[in-house]
């Protein structure tokens, strides 16, 4: 028996399909988040499946442990909200979904680039006030752009293929080179070279300590005048203050952001009629050369289905004592 916490309505079709394929597994659906209080609902189950930004702190893990549960499967990739020391101490086995659809995120990055190159936010503002004139928002073609891709893992790799379809020139950088891409000769040896060549800079690296604020005043200064910056990876990779300074000076022509440094508790909430808690977000949203999407790059039917079904498969593997896919190292 699995208890699936914080199941959203849009996840239900994928969960129902999975249940039909696994009649031997009882799934108890809970729409609320996993908290120290709601953990008691898992009493009598064999495992839990979860997805939330709230921390899986010691109190929550202890409450699950008290309910007899130590097998937890995340429907997402991020594990930074888990108290790893507590999880280890309490004997937890945890899985995540490390790859659910790199295409969802890569396509989103490509759309952001395309929308900015064709000046879509500016046209939309004009069209909304019934101004249907062309000038001065002349566009640029993707095939004329050199795109600098930082991080050529699952998502960066797919993005490169998409951009090649548009005829863009690719330069990329990764601390570990992908052998296939290496044959194509698209890697540069360092970020300074990438910044010097790229008309568009897009980041696809994890938010490791050493990567925080990798896009900062210094890196922006090394970029081409009029660069476009795309971040669909993690908010803290970009120093928001430095980005705002770059946009103010015109050094940065435009930016497309699906993630934001202070997005927790802000994205996926309705702020209509209310002030944002963060002035810098307001500042960015008011610009016609900035597109912000509220961490929706992953949010496609395919990705959501994979997140739901892979996580439940993993939880069954844990429960059956099989070697589980996507086992998270607890350290
Ligand atoms: P991945 O692990 O497959 O690839 C990351 C790559 O970055 C690796 O090849 C690694 O070697 C490289 N890397 C790490 N640090 C580097 C550095 N300092 N310089 C150069 N390269 C470096 O990861 P992925 O699945 O491609 O995901 C990439 C990012 O996308 C992650 O930050 C992830 O959190 C984010 N993401 C965002 C969404 C969304 O909805 N917006 C969804 C999923 C993932």
Short mmCIF file of C-alpha atoms and ligand atoms in Angstrom, two decimals:
data_model
loop_
_atom_site.label_atom_id
_atom_site.label_comp_id
_atom_site.label_asym_id
_atom_site.label_seq_id
_atom_site.Cartn_x
_atom_site.Cartn_y
_atom_site.Cartn_z
CA UNK A 1 0.00 0.00 0.00
CA UNK A 2 1.30 3.41 -1.00
CA UNK A 3 0.11 6.77 0.30
CA UNK A 4 0.56 9.47 -2.36
CA UNK A 5 0.69 12.95 -0.83
CA UNK A 6 -0.14 16.32 -2.41
CA UNK A 7 -1.54 14.79 -5.58
CA UNK A 8 -2.71 17.58 -7.88
CA UNK A 9 -5.73 17.30 -10.18
CA UNK A 10 -3.47 17.38 -13.25
CA UNK A 11 -1.61 14.31 -11.91
CA UNK A 12 -4.76 12.23 -11.51
CA UNK A 13 -5.02 10.87 -15.11
CA UNK A 14 -1.44 9.52 -14.95
CA UNK A 15 -2.04 8.08 -11.47
CA UNK A 16 -5.31 6.42 -12.53
CA UNK A 17 -3.55 4.89 -15.54
CA UNK A 18 -0.78 3.57 -13.26
CA UNK A 19 -3.31 2.16 -10.80
CA UNK A 20 -5.07 0.30 -13.63
CA UNK A 21 -1.73 -1.26 -14.57
CA UNK A 22 -0.94 -2.21 -10.94
CA UNK A 23 -4.09 -3.76 -9.45
CA UNK A 24 -1.95 -5.43 -6.75
CA UNK A 25 -1.01 -2.03 -5.26
CA UNK A 26 -3.44 -0.03 -3.13
CA UNK A 27 -2.88 3.72 -3.56
CA UNK A 28 -4.32 6.07 -0.93
CA UNK A 29 -4.57 9.52 -2.49
CA UNK A 30 -4.01 12.51 -0.19
CA UNK A 31 -4.30 16.02 -1.60
CA UNK A 32 -2.55 17.62 1.36
CA UNK A 33 1.21 18.09 1.77
CA UNK A 34 3.33 15.78 3.86
CA UNK A 35 3.80 17.43 7.27
CA UNK A 36 4.52 16.07 10.76
CA UNK A 37 0.73 16.09 11.28
CA UNK A 38 -0.37 14.50 7.99
CA UNK A 39 2.34 11.80 8.24
CA UNK A 40 0.02 9.81 10.52
CA UNK A 41 -2.19 9.13 7.49
CA UNK A 42 0.51 6.79 6.22
CA UNK A 43 0.06 4.45 9.19
CA UNK A 44 -0.37 0.90 7.88
CA UNK A 45 1.07 1.68 4.42
CA UNK A 46 4.37 0.34 3.04
CA UNK A 47 5.66 3.50 1.40
CA UNK A 48 4.88 7.12 0.49
CA UNK A 49 5.14 9.13 -2.73
CA UNK A 50 5.58 12.88 -2.30
CA UNK A 51 6.24 16.18 -4.11
CA UNK A 52 6.54 19.53 -2.38
CA UNK A 53 8.77 22.51 -1.70
CA UNK A 54 8.15 22.23 2.05
CA UNK A 55 11.14 20.68 3.81
CA UNK A 56 11.27 17.00 4.62
CA UNK A 57 12.77 17.97 7.97
CA UNK A 58 13.61 15.81 10.97
CA UNK A 59 10.12 16.27 12.48
CA UNK A 60 8.41 15.14 9.27
CA UNK A 61 10.72 12.18 8.75
CA UNK A 62 10.38 11.20 12.44
CA UNK A 63 6.57 11.34 12.15
CA UNK A 64 6.71 9.08 9.06
CA UNK A 65 9.09 6.75 10.89
CA UNK A 66 6.68 6.65 13.85
CA UNK A 67 3.92 5.71 11.37
CA UNK A 68 6.09 2.76 10.31
CA UNK A 69 7.31 4.24 6.99
CA UNK A 70 10.89 4.51 5.79
CA UNK A 71 10.40 4.21 2.03
CA UNK A 72 9.80 7.55 0.33
CA UNK A 73 9.72 8.29 -3.40
CA UNK A 74 9.85 11.86 -4.69
CA UNK A 75 7.94 12.68 -7.87
CA UNK A 76 10.55 15.35 -8.67
CA UNK A 77 14.32 15.50 -9.01
CA UNK A 78 15.39 17.98 -6.28
CA UNK A 79 16.49 16.51 -2.96
CA UNK A 80 17.84 19.69 -1.36
CA UNK A 81 14.80 20.00 0.95
CA UNK A 82 15.53 16.65 2.65
CA UNK A 83 17.27 16.53 6.04
CA UNK A 84 19.75 13.91 4.82
CA UNK A 85 21.32 13.29 8.25
CA UNK A 86 17.89 12.59 9.77
CA UNK A 87 16.90 10.40 6.80
CA UNK A 88 20.07 8.34 7.18
CA UNK A 89 19.71 8.04 10.94
CA UNK A 90 16.08 6.93 10.65
CA UNK A 91 16.94 4.30 8.03
CA UNK A 92 15.08 5.88 5.13
CA UNK A 93 15.37 4.71 1.54
CA UNK A 94 14.55 7.54 -0.85
CA UNK A 95 14.17 7.68 -4.61
CA UNK A 96 13.66 10.65 -6.93
CA UNK A 97 12.86 11.00 -10.64
CA UNK A 98 16.16 12.19 -12.03
CA UNK A 99 15.06 12.29 -15.67
CA UNK A 100 11.41 12.74 -16.61
CA UNK A 101 11.50 14.70 -19.86
CA UNK A 102 14.58 16.82 -20.65
CA UNK A 103 12.70 17.89 -23.80
CA UNK A 104 10.09 19.73 -21.71
CA UNK A 105 12.73 22.01 -20.22
CA UNK A 106 14.91 22.27 -23.33
CA UNK A 107 11.92 23.24 -25.50
CA UNK A 108 10.93 25.88 -22.95
CA UNK A 109 14.41 27.43 -23.14
CA UNK A 110 14.20 27.43 -26.95
CA UNK A 111 10.73 29.08 -26.82
CA UNK A 112 12.04 31.79 -24.49
CA UNK A 113 14.90 32.51 -26.90
CA UNK A 114 12.56 32.57 -29.91
CA UNK A 115 10.01 34.80 -28.19
CA UNK A 116 12.70 37.29 -27.17
CA UNK A 117 14.38 37.27 -30.59
CA UNK A 118 11.03 38.06 -32.27
CA UNK A 119 10.25 40.74 -29.61
CA UNK A 120 7.03 38.99 -28.60
CA UNK A 121 6.46 40.73 -25.23
CA UNK A 122 6.75 44.14 -26.90
CA UNK A 123 4.40 43.14 -29.75
CA UNK A 124 1.90 41.65 -27.30
CA UNK A 125 1.82 44.93 -25.33
CA UNK A 126 1.26 46.90 -28.57
CA UNK A 127 -1.35 44.51 -29.93
CA UNK A 128 -3.23 44.60 -26.61
CA UNK A 129 -3.64 48.37 -27.10
CA UNK A 130 -4.66 47.79 -30.76
CA UNK A 131 -1.41 49.17 -32.17
CA UNK A 132 -0.68 46.86 -35.11
CA UNK A 133 2.35 48.67 -36.55
CA UNK A 134 5.60 46.77 -37.22
CA UNK A 135 8.32 49.21 -36.22
CA UNK A 136 10.44 49.51 -34.23
CA UNK A 137 10.36 45.90 -33.00
CA UNK A 138 12.39 44.29 -35.75
CA UNK A 139 13.27 40.66 -34.96
CA UNK A 140 16.36 38.54 -35.23
CA UNK A 141 16.68 35.07 -36.74
CA UNK A 142 17.85 32.11 -34.69
CA UNK A 143 20.18 30.91 -37.46
CA UNK A 144 22.15 34.13 -37.13
CA UNK A 145 22.74 33.59 -33.39
CA UNK A 146 25.61 31.94 -31.58
CA UNK A 147 24.11 30.25 -28.52
CA UNK A 148 26.39 29.56 -25.55
CA UNK A 149 25.11 26.50 -23.67
CA UNK A 150 26.60 26.09 -20.17
CA UNK A 151 26.04 22.50 -19.05
CA UNK A 152 25.59 19.77 -21.64
CA UNK A 153 23.85 17.16 -19.47
CA UNK A 154 20.36 15.81 -20.18
CA UNK A 155 18.70 19.17 -20.83
CA UNK A 156 21.58 21.09 -22.42
CA UNK A 157 22.15 18.19 -24.84
CA UNK A 158 18.51 18.15 -26.04
CA UNK A 159 18.51 21.95 -26.34
CA UNK A 160 21.58 21.82 -28.59
CA UNK A 161 19.77 19.43 -30.97
CA UNK A 162 16.69 21.70 -31.03
CA UNK A 163 18.80 24.79 -31.74
CA UNK A 164 20.77 23.04 -34.47
CA UNK A 165 17.41 22.45 -36.18
CA UNK A 166 16.97 26.22 -36.32
CA UNK A 167 20.47 26.59 -37.76
CA UNK A 168 21.96 28.36 -34.72
CA UNK A 169 25.70 28.15 -34.11
CA UNK A 170 26.45 26.38 -30.83
CA UNK A 171 29.33 26.91 -28.43
CA UNK A 172 29.19 25.03 -25.16
CA UNK A 173 31.01 24.44 -21.92
CA UNK A 174 30.82 21.66 -19.36
CA UNK A 175 33.19 20.43 -16.70
CA UNK A 176 32.59 16.94 -18.17
CA UNK A 177 32.52 16.83 -21.95
CA UNK A 178 29.95 14.71 -23.80
CA UNK A 179 32.02 12.54 -26.21
CA UNK A 180 29.53 12.86 -29.09
CA UNK A 181 29.45 16.64 -28.81
CA UNK A 182 33.21 16.74 -28.45
CA UNK A 183 33.49 15.14 -31.91
CA UNK A 184 31.42 18.02 -33.28
CA UNK A 185 33.99 20.49 -31.93
CA UNK A 186 31.42 22.69 -30.19
CA UNK A 187 33.10 22.88 -26.77
CA UNK A 188 35.13 25.89 -25.71
CA UNK A 189 37.82 25.48 -23.05
CA UNK A 190 36.49 28.02 -20.60
CA UNK A 191 33.52 30.25 -19.84
CA UNK A 192 35.39 33.40 -20.86
CA UNK A 193 35.56 32.06 -24.45
CA UNK A 194 31.87 31.18 -24.38
CA UNK A 195 30.90 34.63 -23.08
CA UNK A 196 33.01 36.29 -25.75
CA UNK A 197 31.27 34.43 -28.60
CA UNK A 198 27.66 33.96 -27.48
CA UNK A 199 24.74 36.17 -28.53
CA UNK A 200 22.57 34.12 -26.18
CA UNK A 201 23.85 32.57 -22.93
CA UNK A 202 21.76 29.76 -21.43
CA UNK A 203 22.56 27.89 -18.20
CA UNK A 204 21.77 24.20 -17.62
CA UNK A 205 23.89 23.27 -14.60
CA UNK A 206 22.78 22.20 -11.12
CA UNK A 207 22.65 24.61 -8.22
CA UNK A 208 25.82 23.35 -6.54
CA UNK A 209 27.56 25.62 -4.04
CA UNK A 210 30.24 26.52 -6.58
CA UNK A 211 27.62 27.39 -9.25
CA UNK A 212 25.61 29.85 -7.17
CA UNK A 213 25.63 33.30 -8.86
CA UNK A 214 27.75 31.98 -11.73
CA UNK A 215 26.03 34.69 -13.78
CA UNK A 216 27.15 37.82 -11.93
CA UNK A 217 28.53 41.32 -12.62
CA UNK A 218 31.88 39.90 -13.64
CA UNK A 219 30.52 37.25 -16.03
CA UNK A 220 28.03 39.71 -17.56
CA UNK A 221 30.89 42.16 -18.17
CA UNK A 222 32.65 39.45 -20.19
CA UNK A 223 29.57 38.86 -22.39
CA UNK A 224 28.82 40.53 -25.71
CA UNK A 225 26.98 43.85 -25.62
CA UNK A 226 23.27 43.13 -26.12
CA UNK A 227 23.49 39.53 -24.89
CA UNK A 228 20.30 37.58 -24.15
CA UNK A 229 20.40 35.55 -20.91
CA UNK A 230 18.22 32.47 -20.39
CA UNK A 231 17.83 30.61 -17.09
CA UNK A 232 15.49 27.62 -16.90
CA UNK A 233 17.76 25.76 -14.46
CA UNK A 234 17.84 27.16 -10.92
CA UNK A 235 17.19 30.70 -9.69
CA UNK A 236 20.33 31.04 -7.61
CA UNK A 237 22.61 30.49 -10.62
CA UNK A 238 21.92 34.11 -11.60
CA UNK A 239 22.65 37.08 -9.33
CA UNK A 240 19.36 38.96 -9.78
CA UNK A 241 20.87 42.34 -8.80
CA UNK A 242 23.62 41.91 -11.39
CA UNK A 243 21.05 40.94 -14.04
CA UNK A 244 18.97 44.05 -13.25
CA UNK A 245 22.11 46.21 -13.52
CA UNK A 246 22.90 44.57 -16.87
CA UNK A 247 19.37 45.21 -18.16
CA UNK A 248 19.46 48.82 -16.90
CA UNK A 249 22.71 49.55 -18.70
CA UNK A 250 21.60 47.81 -21.91
CA UNK A 251 24.53 45.41 -21.71
CA UNK A 252 21.88 42.67 -21.40
CA UNK A 253 19.37 43.13 -24.18
CA UNK A 254 16.80 40.68 -22.83
CA UNK A 255 16.30 37.84 -20.38
CA UNK A 256 14.10 34.75 -20.21
CA UNK A 257 13.69 33.27 -16.74
CA UNK A 258 11.70 30.23 -15.68
CA UNK A 259 13.33 30.25 -12.27
CA UNK A 260 14.04 33.00 -9.79
CA UNK A 261 16.25 33.33 -6.71
CA UNK A 262 13.33 33.94 -4.34
CA UNK A 263 10.67 31.84 -6.07
CA UNK A 264 9.76 29.56 -3.15
CA UNK A 265 6.33 30.58 -1.85
CA UNK A 266 5.96 33.08 -4.72
CA UNK A 267 5.71 30.99 -7.91
CA UNK A 268 2.62 28.81 -8.33
CA UNK A 269 0.62 31.25 -6.16
CA UNK A 270 -2.07 33.75 -7.25
CA UNK A 271 -0.88 37.33 -6.60
CA UNK A 272 -3.75 39.09 -8.38
CA UNK A 273 -4.58 42.28 -6.46
CA UNK A 274 -1.70 41.72 -4.05
CA UNK A 275 1.82 43.15 -3.99
CA UNK A 276 4.66 40.76 -4.65
CA UNK A 277 6.78 40.20 -1.54
CA UNK A 278 9.86 40.89 -3.65
CA UNK A 279 10.47 44.25 -5.41
CA UNK A 280 13.06 42.79 -7.75
CA UNK A 281 10.54 40.35 -9.21
CA UNK A 282 8.16 43.27 -9.81
CA UNK A 283 11.03 45.17 -11.44
CA UNK A 284 11.74 42.28 -13.84
CA UNK A 285 8.07 41.61 -14.60
CA UNK A 286 7.54 45.25 -15.59
CA UNK A 287 10.17 45.08 -18.32
CA UNK A 288 9.13 44.41 -21.90
CA UNK A 289 12.45 42.73 -22.67
CA UNK A 290 12.10 40.16 -19.89
CA UNK A 291 9.93 37.06 -19.95
CA UNK A 292 9.25 35.34 -16.65
CA UNK A 293 7.49 32.02 -16.45
CA UNK A 294 6.73 30.64 -12.96
CA UNK A 295 8.86 27.46 -13.06
CA UNK A 296 6.63 25.90 -15.72
CA UNK A 297 9.36 24.52 -17.99
CA UNK A 298 8.78 21.03 -16.59
CA UNK A 299 5.01 21.37 -16.62
CA UNK A 300 3.92 19.30 -19.62
CA UNK A 301 1.58 16.34 -19.86
CA UNK A 302 4.48 14.04 -20.73
CA UNK A 303 6.71 15.19 -17.89
CA UNK A 304 3.94 15.08 -15.27
CA UNK A 305 2.93 11.57 -16.40
CA UNK A 306 6.55 10.38 -16.15
CA UNK A 307 7.02 11.98 -12.71
CA UNK A 308 3.90 10.27 -11.35
CA UNK A 309 4.47 6.86 -12.89
CA UNK A 310 8.26 6.58 -12.43
CA UNK A 311 7.98 7.60 -8.74
CA UNK A 312 5.30 4.99 -8.05
CA UNK A 313 7.36 2.32 -9.86
CA UNK A 314 10.35 3.24 -7.69
CA UNK A 315 8.30 3.06 -4.50
CA UNK A 316 7.10 -0.45 -5.43
CA UNK A 317 10.73 -1.46 -6.07
CA UNK A 318 11.69 -0.21 -2.58
CA UNK A 319 8.74 -1.97 -0.97
CA UNK A 320 9.55 -5.26 -2.71
CA UNK A 321 13.20 -4.93 -1.65
CA UNK A 322 14.33 -4.80 -5.28
CA UNK A 323 17.20 -2.66 -6.52
CA UNK A 324 15.39 0.65 -6.99
CA UNK A 325 15.97 2.99 -9.91
CA UNK A 326 16.91 6.53 -8.88
CA UNK A 327 18.01 5.66 -5.33
CA UNK A 328 19.13 8.90 -3.64
CA UNK A 329 22.49 8.81 -1.86
CA UNK A 330 21.87 10.02 1.68
CA UNK A 331 24.82 12.25 2.46
P1 LIG B 1 22.44 17.06 -15.67
O1 LIG B 1 23.00 16.61 -14.37
O2 LIG B 1 22.06 16.01 -16.67
O3 LIG B 1 23.47 18.06 -16.39
C1 LIG B 1 24.10 19.09 -15.71
C2 LIG B 1 25.45 19.30 -16.38
O4 LIG B 1 26.04 20.45 -15.81
C3 LIG B 1 26.44 18.14 -16.18
O5 LIG B 1 26.88 17.69 -17.44
C4 LIG B 1 27.57 18.76 -15.35
O6 LIG B 1 28.83 18.24 -15.67
C5 LIG B 1 27.44 20.22 -15.74
N1 LIG B 1 28.01 21.18 -14.80
C6 LIG B 1 27.87 21.24 -13.47
N2 LIG B 1 28.50 22.32 -12.99
C7 LIG B 1 29.07 22.97 -14.05
C8 LIG B 1 29.81 24.16 -14.20
N3 LIG B 1 30.14 24.91 -13.15
N4 LIG B 1 30.20 24.50 -15.43
C9 LIG B 1 29.88 23.74 -16.49
N5 LIG B 1 29.16 22.61 -16.42
C10 LIG B 1 28.75 22.23 -15.21
O7 LIG B 1 21.21 18.00 -15.31
P2 LIG B 1 19.95 18.31 -16.21
O8 LIG B 1 18.93 17.25 -16.00
O9 LIG B 1 20.39 18.64 -17.59
O10 LIG B 1 19.40 19.62 -15.46
C11 LIG B 1 20.06 20.88 -15.59
C12 LIG B 1 19.39 21.93 -14.70
O11 LIG B 1 18.01 22.08 -15.03
C13 LIG B 1 19.41 21.62 -13.21
O12 LIG B 1 19.74 22.82 -12.53
C14 LIG B 1 17.99 21.29 -12.88
O13 LIG B 1 17.71 21.59 -11.54
C15 LIG B 1 17.24 22.19 -13.85
N6 LIG B 1 15.84 21.79 -14.08
C16 LIG B 1 14.89 22.77 -14.23
C17 LIG B 1 13.56 22.43 -14.46
C18 LIG B 1 12.47 23.46 -14.65
O14 LIG B 1 11.28 23.12 -14.65
N7 LIG B 1 12.77 24.73 -14.86
C19 LIG B 1 13.20 21.08 -14.51
C20 LIG B 1 14.21 20.12 -14.38
C21 LIG B 1 15.52 20.47 -14.17
#
